[in-house]
Tab-separated table of C-alpha atoms and ligand atoms in Angstrom:
chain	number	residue	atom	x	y	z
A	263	UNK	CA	0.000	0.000	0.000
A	264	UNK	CA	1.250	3.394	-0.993
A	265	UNK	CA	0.939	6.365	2.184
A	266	UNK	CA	1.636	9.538	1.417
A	267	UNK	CA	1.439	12.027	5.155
A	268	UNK	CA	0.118	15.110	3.948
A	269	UNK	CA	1.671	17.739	6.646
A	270	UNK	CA	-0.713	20.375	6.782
A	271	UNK	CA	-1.676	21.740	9.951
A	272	UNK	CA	-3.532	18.690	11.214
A	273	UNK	CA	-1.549	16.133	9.056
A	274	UNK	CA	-3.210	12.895	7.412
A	275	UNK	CA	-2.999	9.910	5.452
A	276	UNK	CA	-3.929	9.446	1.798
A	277	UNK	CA	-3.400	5.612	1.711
A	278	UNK	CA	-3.543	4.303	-2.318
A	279	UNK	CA	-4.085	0.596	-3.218
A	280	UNK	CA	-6.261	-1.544	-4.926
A	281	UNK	CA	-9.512	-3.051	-2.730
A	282	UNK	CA	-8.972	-0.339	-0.177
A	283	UNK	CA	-12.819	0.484	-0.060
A	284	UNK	CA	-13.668	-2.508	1.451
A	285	UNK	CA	-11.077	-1.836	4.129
A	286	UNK	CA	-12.172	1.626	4.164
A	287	UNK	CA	-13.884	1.225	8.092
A	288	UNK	CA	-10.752	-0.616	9.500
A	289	UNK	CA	-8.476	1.931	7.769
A	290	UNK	CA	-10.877	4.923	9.277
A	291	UNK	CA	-10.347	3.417	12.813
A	292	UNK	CA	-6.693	4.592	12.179
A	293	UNK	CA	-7.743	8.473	11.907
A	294	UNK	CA	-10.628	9.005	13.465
A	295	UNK	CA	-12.701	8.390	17.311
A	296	UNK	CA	-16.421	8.486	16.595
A	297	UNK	CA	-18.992	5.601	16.895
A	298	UNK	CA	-21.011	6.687	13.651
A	299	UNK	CA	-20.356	7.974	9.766
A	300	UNK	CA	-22.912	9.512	7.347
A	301	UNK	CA	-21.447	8.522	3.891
A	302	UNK	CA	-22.855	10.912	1.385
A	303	UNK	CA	-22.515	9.778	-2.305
A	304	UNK	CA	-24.602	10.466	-5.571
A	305	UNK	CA	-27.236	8.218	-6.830
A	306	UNK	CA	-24.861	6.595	-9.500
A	307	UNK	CA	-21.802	5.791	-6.917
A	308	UNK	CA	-24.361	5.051	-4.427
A	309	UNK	CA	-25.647	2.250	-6.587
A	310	UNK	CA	-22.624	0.690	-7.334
A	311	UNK	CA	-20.550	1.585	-4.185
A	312	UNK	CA	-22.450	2.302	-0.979
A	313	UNK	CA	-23.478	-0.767	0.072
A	314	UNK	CA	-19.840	-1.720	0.198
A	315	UNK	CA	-18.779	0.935	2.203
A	316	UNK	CA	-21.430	0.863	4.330
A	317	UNK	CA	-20.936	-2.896	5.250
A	318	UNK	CA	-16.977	-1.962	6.070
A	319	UNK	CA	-17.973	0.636	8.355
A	320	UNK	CA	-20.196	-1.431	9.946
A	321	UNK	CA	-18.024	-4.169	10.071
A	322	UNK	CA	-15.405	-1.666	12.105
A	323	UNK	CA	-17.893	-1.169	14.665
A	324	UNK	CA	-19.533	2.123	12.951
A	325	UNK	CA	-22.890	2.821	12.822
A	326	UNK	CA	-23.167	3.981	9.105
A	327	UNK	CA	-26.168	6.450	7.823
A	328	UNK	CA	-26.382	7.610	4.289
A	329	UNK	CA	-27.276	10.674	2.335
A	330	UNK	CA	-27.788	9.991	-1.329
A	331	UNK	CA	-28.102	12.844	-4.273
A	332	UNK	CA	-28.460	13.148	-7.456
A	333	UNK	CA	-25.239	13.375	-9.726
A	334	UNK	CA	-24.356	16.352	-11.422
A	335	UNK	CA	-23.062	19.547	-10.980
A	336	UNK	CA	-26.223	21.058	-10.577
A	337	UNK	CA	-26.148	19.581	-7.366
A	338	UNK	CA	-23.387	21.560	-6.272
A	339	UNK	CA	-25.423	23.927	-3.964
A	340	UNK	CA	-25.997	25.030	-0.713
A	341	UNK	CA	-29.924	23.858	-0.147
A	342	UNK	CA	-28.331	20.022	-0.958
A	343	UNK	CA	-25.971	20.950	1.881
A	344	UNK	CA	-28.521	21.908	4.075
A	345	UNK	CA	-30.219	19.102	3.562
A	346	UNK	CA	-27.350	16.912	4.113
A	347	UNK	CA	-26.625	19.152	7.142
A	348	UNK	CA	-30.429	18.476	8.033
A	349	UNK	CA	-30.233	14.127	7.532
A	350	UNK	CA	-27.076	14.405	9.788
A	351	UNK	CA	-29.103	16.435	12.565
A	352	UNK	CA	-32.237	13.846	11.847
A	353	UNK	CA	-29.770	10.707	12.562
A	354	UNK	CA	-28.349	12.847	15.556
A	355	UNK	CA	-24.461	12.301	14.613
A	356	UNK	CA	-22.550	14.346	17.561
A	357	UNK	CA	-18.845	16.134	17.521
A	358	UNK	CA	-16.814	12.913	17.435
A	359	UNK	CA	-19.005	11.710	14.380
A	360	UNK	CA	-17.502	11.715	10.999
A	361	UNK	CA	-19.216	12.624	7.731
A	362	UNK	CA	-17.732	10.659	5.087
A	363	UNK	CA	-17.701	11.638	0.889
A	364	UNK	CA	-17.645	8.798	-1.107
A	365	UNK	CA	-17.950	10.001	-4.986
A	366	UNK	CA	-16.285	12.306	-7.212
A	367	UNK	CA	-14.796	16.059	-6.619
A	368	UNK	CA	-19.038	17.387	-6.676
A	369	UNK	CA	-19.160	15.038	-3.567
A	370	UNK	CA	-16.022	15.770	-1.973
A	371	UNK	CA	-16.711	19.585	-1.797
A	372	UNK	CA	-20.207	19.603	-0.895
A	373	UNK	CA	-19.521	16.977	2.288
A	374	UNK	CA	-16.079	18.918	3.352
A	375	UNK	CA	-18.055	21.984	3.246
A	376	UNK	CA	-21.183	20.497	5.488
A	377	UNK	CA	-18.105	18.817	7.577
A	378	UNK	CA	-17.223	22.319	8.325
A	379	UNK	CA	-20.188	23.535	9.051
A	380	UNK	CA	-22.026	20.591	10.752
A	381	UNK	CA	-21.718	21.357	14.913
A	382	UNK	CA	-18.875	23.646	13.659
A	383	UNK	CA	-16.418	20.866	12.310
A	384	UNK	CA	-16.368	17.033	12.083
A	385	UNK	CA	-14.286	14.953	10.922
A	386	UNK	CA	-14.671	13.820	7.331
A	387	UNK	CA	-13.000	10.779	5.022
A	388	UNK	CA	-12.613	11.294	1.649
A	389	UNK	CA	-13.021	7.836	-0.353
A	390	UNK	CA	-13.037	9.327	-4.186
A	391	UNK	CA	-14.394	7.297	-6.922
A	392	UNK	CA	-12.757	9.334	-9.614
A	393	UNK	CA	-9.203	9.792	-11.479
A	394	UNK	CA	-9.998	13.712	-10.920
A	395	UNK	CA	-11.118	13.342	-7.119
A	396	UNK	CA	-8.018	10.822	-6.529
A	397	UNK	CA	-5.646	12.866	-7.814
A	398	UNK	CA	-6.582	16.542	-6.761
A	399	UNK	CA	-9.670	17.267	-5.412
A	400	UNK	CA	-9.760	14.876	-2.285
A	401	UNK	CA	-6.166	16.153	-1.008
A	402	UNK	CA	-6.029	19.685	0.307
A	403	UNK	CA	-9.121	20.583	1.754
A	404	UNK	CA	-10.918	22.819	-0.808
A	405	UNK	CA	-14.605	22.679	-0.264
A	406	UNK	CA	-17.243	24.416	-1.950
A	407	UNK	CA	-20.516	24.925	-3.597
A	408	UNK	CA	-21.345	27.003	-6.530
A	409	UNK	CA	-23.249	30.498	-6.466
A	410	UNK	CA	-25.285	31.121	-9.726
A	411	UNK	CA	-22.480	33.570	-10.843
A	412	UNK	CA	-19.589	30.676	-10.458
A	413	UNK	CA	-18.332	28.470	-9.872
A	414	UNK	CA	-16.800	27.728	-6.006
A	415	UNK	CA	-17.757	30.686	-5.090
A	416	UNK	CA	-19.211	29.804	-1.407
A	417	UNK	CA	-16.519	27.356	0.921
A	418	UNK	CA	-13.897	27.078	3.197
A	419	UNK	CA	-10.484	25.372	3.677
A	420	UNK	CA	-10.955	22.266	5.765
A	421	UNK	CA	-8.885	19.401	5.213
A	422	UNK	CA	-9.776	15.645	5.738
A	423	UNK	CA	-8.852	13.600	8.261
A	424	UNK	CA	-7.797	10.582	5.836
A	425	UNK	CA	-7.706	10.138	1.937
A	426	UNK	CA	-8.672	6.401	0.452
A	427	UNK	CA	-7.775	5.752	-2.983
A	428	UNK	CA	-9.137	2.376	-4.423
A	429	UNK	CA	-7.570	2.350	-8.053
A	430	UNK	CA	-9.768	-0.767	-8.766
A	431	UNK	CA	-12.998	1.651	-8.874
A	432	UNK	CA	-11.477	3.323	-12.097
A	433	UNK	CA	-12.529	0.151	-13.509
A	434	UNK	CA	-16.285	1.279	-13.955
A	435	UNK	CA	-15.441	5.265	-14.791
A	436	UNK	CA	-16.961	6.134	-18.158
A	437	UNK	CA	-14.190	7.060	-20.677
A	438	UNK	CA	-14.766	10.897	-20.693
A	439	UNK	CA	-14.741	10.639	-16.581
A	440	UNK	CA	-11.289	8.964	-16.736
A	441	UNK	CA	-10.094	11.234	-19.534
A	442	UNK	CA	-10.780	14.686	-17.250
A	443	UNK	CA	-8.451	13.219	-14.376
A	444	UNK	CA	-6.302	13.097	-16.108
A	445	UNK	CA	-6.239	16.827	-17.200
A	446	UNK	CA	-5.550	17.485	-13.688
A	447	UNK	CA	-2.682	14.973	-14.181
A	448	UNK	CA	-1.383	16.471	-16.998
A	449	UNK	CA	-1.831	19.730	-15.399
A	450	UNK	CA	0.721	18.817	-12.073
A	451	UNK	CA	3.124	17.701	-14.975
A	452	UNK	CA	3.230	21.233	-15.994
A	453	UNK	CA	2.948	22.863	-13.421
A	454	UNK	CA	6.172	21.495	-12.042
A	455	UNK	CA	7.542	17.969	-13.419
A	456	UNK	CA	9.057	17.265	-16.290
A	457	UNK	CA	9.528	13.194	-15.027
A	458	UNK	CA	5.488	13.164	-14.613
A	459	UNK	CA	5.028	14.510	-18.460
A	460	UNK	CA	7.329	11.602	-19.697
A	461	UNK	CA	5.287	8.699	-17.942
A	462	UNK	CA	2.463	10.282	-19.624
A	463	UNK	CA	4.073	10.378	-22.972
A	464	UNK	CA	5.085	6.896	-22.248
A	465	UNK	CA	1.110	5.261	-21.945
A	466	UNK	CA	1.533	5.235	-17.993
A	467	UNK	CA	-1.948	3.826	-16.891
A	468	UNK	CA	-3.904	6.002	-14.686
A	469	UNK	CA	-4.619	4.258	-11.860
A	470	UNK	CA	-0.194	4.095	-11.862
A	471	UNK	CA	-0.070	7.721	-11.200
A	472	UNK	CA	-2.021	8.533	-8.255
A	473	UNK	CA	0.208	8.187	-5.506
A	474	UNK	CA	2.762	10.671	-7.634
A	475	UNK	CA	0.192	12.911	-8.320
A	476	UNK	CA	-0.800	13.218	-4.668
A	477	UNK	CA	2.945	13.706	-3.840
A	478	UNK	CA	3.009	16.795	-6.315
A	479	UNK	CA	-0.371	17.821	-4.569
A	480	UNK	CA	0.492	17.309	-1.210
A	481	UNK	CA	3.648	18.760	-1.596
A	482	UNK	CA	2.250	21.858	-2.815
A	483	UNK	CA	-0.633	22.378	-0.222
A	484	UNK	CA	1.728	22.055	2.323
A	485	UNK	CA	3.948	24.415	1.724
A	486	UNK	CA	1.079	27.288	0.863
A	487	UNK	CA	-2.237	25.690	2.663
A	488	UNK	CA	-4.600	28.441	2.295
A	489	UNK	CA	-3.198	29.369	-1.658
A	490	UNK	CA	-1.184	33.040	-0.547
A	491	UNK	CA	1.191	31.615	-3.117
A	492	UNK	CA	2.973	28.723	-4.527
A	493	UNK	CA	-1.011	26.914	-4.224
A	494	UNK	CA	-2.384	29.233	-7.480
A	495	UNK	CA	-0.214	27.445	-9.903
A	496	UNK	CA	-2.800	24.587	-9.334
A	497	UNK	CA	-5.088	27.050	-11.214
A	498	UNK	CA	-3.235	26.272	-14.198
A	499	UNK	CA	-5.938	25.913	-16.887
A	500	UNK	CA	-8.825	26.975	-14.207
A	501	UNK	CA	-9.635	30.694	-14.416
A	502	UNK	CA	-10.029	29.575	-18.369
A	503	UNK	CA	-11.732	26.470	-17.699
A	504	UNK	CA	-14.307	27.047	-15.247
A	505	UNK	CA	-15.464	30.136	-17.654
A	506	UNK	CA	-16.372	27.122	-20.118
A	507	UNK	CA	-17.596	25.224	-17.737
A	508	UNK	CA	-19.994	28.173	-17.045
A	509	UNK	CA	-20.310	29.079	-20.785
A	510	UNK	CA	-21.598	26.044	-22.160
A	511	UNK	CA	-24.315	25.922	-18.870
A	512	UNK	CA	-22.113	23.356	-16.886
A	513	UNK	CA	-22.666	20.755	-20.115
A	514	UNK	CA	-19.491	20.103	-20.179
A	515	UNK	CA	-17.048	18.340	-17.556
A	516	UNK	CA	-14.657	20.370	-15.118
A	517	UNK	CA	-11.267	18.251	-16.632
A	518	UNK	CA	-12.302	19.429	-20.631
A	519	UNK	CA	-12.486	22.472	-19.449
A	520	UNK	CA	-9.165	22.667	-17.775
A	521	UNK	CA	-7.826	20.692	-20.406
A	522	UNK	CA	-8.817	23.703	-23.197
A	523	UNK	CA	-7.883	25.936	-20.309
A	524	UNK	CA	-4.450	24.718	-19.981
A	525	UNK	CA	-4.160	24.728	-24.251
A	526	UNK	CA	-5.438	28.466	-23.891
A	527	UNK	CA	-2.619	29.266	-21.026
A	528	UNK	CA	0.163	27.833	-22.960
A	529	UNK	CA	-0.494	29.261	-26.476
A	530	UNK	CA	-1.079	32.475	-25.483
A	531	UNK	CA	2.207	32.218	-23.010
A	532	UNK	CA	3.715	30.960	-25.742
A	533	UNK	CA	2.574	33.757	-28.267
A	534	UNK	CA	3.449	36.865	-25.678
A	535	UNK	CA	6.529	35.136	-25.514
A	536	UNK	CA	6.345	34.275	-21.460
A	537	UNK	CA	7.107	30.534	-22.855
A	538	UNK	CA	9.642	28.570	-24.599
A	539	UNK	CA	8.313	26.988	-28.034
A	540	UNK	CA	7.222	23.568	-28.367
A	541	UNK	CA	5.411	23.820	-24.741
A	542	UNK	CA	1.585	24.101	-26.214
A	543	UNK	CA	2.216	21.376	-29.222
A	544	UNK	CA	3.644	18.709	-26.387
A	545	UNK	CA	0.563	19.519	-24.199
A	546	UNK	CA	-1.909	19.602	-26.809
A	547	UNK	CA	-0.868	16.171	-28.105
A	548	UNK	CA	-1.105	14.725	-24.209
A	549	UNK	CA	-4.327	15.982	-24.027
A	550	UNK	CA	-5.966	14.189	-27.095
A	551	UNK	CA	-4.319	11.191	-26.843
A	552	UNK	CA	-5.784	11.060	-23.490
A	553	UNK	CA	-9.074	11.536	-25.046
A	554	UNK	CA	-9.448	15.328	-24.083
A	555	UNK	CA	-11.018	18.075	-25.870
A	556	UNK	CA	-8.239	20.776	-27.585
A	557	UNK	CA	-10.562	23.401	-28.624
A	558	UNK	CA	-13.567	25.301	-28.127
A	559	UNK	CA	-16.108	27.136	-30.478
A	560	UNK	CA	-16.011	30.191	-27.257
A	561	UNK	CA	-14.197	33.036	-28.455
A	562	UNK	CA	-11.416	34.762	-26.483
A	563	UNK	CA	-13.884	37.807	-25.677
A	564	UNK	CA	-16.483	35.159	-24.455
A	565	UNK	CA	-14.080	33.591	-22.411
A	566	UNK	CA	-12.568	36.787	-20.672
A	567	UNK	CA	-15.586	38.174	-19.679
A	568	UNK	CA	-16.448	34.702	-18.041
A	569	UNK	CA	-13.086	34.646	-16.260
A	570	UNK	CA	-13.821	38.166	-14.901
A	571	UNK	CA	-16.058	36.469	-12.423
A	572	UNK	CA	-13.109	34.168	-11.403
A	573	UNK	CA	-12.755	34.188	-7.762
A	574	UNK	CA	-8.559	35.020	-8.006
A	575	UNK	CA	-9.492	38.086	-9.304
A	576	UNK	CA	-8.707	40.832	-6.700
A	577	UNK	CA	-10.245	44.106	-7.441
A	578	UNK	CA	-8.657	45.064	-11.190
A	579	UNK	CA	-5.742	42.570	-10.609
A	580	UNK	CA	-6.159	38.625	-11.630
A	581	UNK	CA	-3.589	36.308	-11.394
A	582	UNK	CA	-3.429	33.492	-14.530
A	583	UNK	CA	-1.102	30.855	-14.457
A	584	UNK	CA	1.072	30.531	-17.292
A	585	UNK	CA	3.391	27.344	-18.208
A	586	UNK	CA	7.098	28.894	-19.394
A	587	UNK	CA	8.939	25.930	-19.790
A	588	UNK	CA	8.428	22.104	-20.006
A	589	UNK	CA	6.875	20.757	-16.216
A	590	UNK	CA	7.311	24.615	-15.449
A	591	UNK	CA	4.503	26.772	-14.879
A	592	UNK	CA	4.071	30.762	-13.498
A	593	UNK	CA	2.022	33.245	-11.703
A	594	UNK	CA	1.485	36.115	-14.120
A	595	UNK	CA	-0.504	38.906	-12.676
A	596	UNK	CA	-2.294	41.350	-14.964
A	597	UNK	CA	-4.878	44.007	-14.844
A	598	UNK	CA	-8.261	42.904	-16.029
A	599	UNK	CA	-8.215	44.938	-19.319
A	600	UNK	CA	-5.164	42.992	-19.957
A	601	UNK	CA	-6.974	39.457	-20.100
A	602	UNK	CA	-8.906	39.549	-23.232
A	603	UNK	CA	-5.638	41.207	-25.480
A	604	UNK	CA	-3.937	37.979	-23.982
A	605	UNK	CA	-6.361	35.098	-24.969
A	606	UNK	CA	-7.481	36.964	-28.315
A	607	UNK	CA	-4.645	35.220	-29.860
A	608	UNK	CA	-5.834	31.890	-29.254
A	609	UNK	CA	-8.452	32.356	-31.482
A	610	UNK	CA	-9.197	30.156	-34.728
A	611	UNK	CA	-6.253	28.039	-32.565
A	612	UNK	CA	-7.826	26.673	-29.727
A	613	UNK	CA	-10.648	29.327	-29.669
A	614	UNK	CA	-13.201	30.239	-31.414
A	615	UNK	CA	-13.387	27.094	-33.795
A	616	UNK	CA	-16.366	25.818	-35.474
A	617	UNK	CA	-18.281	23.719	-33.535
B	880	LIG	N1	-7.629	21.953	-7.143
B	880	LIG	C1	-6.675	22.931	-6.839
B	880	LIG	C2	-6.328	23.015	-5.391
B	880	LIG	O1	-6.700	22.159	-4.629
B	880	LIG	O2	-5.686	23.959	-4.987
């Protein structure tokens, strides 16, 4: 079994190996005190996971509840939180109770963030069922729900008290739910590793690259928790991306975005001469081989004044994240006129195309 200690202030385990969910209550005992867990999942994960996680809790001596939503973004709000809040007060779970996420990064964020709030903090376990929630959205403690302007725009830092990574529940992800993880994996090797672009470029298999990708994670998050810093250049791709997201009315997934996010951060890098050559063609040809999108009919215009309601934007200031070299990646900050000049020449490239 891979562990990987993530140090932040109250440090944890992100444990990876295959059949870990049905070790998931033992494995629990390890990090947390409580007698009962509320596992909240989606209707889809629910029906082919919950049972199994419920039965290992229960099995450790937990009394398990569940809370069960349906999938989607759109559920990404705060009246399903209060309603999860509202189960967890119904089943009477106390302060040494644990609320536990078992889904994708929708499901992660929503439970962290009624964690948080429920009794003012419990403890919560992550179990993600997704390349994208495995490899970045489980570690760190980002929770959130959306507003109607945006997305994220309501949550709080509040990390986990374990990570559990079965690879084995890959197995029944959907093609284009495997393909956006591994934006976000693509997006670390940009960011800041070389070595992690060549395993891609080699075939590496997905479920072979979580416990790296949580090292590059982990790594980062500790050394900038609440993202003063070093923690934006996981934004690579994002202030782009989640304007798409929003754009095409949340129709598309979070990882195509990023992945035409990160294409749109590179070329125009590239173009304003903030990056070496070659940088966007070696990305682009990651990202469709991986079965990721490399363009969007949006135009640069469209997409800036959908990034304007990013929430790194600071009064006229917003910070984008810009690669400059292979596995390297910047903060560039620029005034908010200077956004749409910058993407504009991205258009009829990876902008702008015909649908
Ligand atoms: N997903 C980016 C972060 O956790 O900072």
């Amino acid at each position: 079994m891979e562990s990987i200690n993530v140090r932040t202030g109250i440090p944890y385990e992100a444990l990876v190996e295959r059949g870990l969910l049905d070790r998931a209550g033992e494995l629990a005992r390890r990090a947390v005190k409580g007698r009962r867990v509320m596992i909240a999942a989606d209707e889809t994960v629910a029906g082919l996971y919950l049972g199994r996680a419920e039965k290992s809790f229960a099995r450790a001596g937990f009394g398990a509840a569940s809370f069960v939503f349906p999938p989607g973004e759109g559920s990404k709000r705060l009246a399903v939180v209060e309603k999860m809040l509202m189960e967890a007060d119904r089943r009477g779970l106390t302060r040494t109770d644990c609320f536990v996420s078992l889904g994708g990064g929708v499901t992660g964020d929503m439970t962290g963030l009624a964690a948080a709030l429920y009794l003012r903090g419990v403890d919560f376990i992550q179990i993600p069922t997704t390349l994208l929630a495995m490899v970045d959205a489980s570690v760190g403690g980002k929770t959130a729900v959306n507003l109607p302007s945006g997305k994220n725009l309501c949550g709080t830092f509040y990390q986990p008290r374990m990570v559990l990574c079965d690879p084995a529940l890959l197995n029944t992800l959907p093609s284009p739910i495997l393909a956006e993880g591994m934006a976000e994996v693509i997006k670390h090797g940009a960011i800041c590793s070389p070595a992690l672009l060549d395993r891609i470029q080699s075939g590496a298999a997905a479920g072979e690259l979580i416990a790296d990708n949580i090292r590059i994670k982990s790594g980062i998050v500790e050394r900038d928790e609440r993202e003063s810093g070093e923690r934006k250049l996981l934004n690579l791709g994002h202030t782009f991306g989640h304007a798409l997201e929003k754009l095409s009315g949340y129709s598309i997934y979070h990882g195509e975005g990023v992945a035409v996010g990160i294409l749109i951060a590179a070329y125009a890098a590239e173009r304003s001469g903030r990056c070496e050559r070659g940088v966007f063609d070696e990305l682009k040809r990651l990202l469709q081989a991986r079965g990721l999108p490399v363009g969007t009919p949006f135009t640069a215009a469209e997409i800036a004044s959908g990034a304007m309601n990013d929430k790194k934007r600071a009064g006229d200031q917003l910070t984008v994240v810009l690669p400059e070299r292979r596995g390297r990646s910047a903060l560039c900050r620029i005034r908010a006129e200077e956004l749409e000049p910058l993407i504009a020449c991205c258009d009829g490239e990876v902008t702008g195309l015909c649908a």
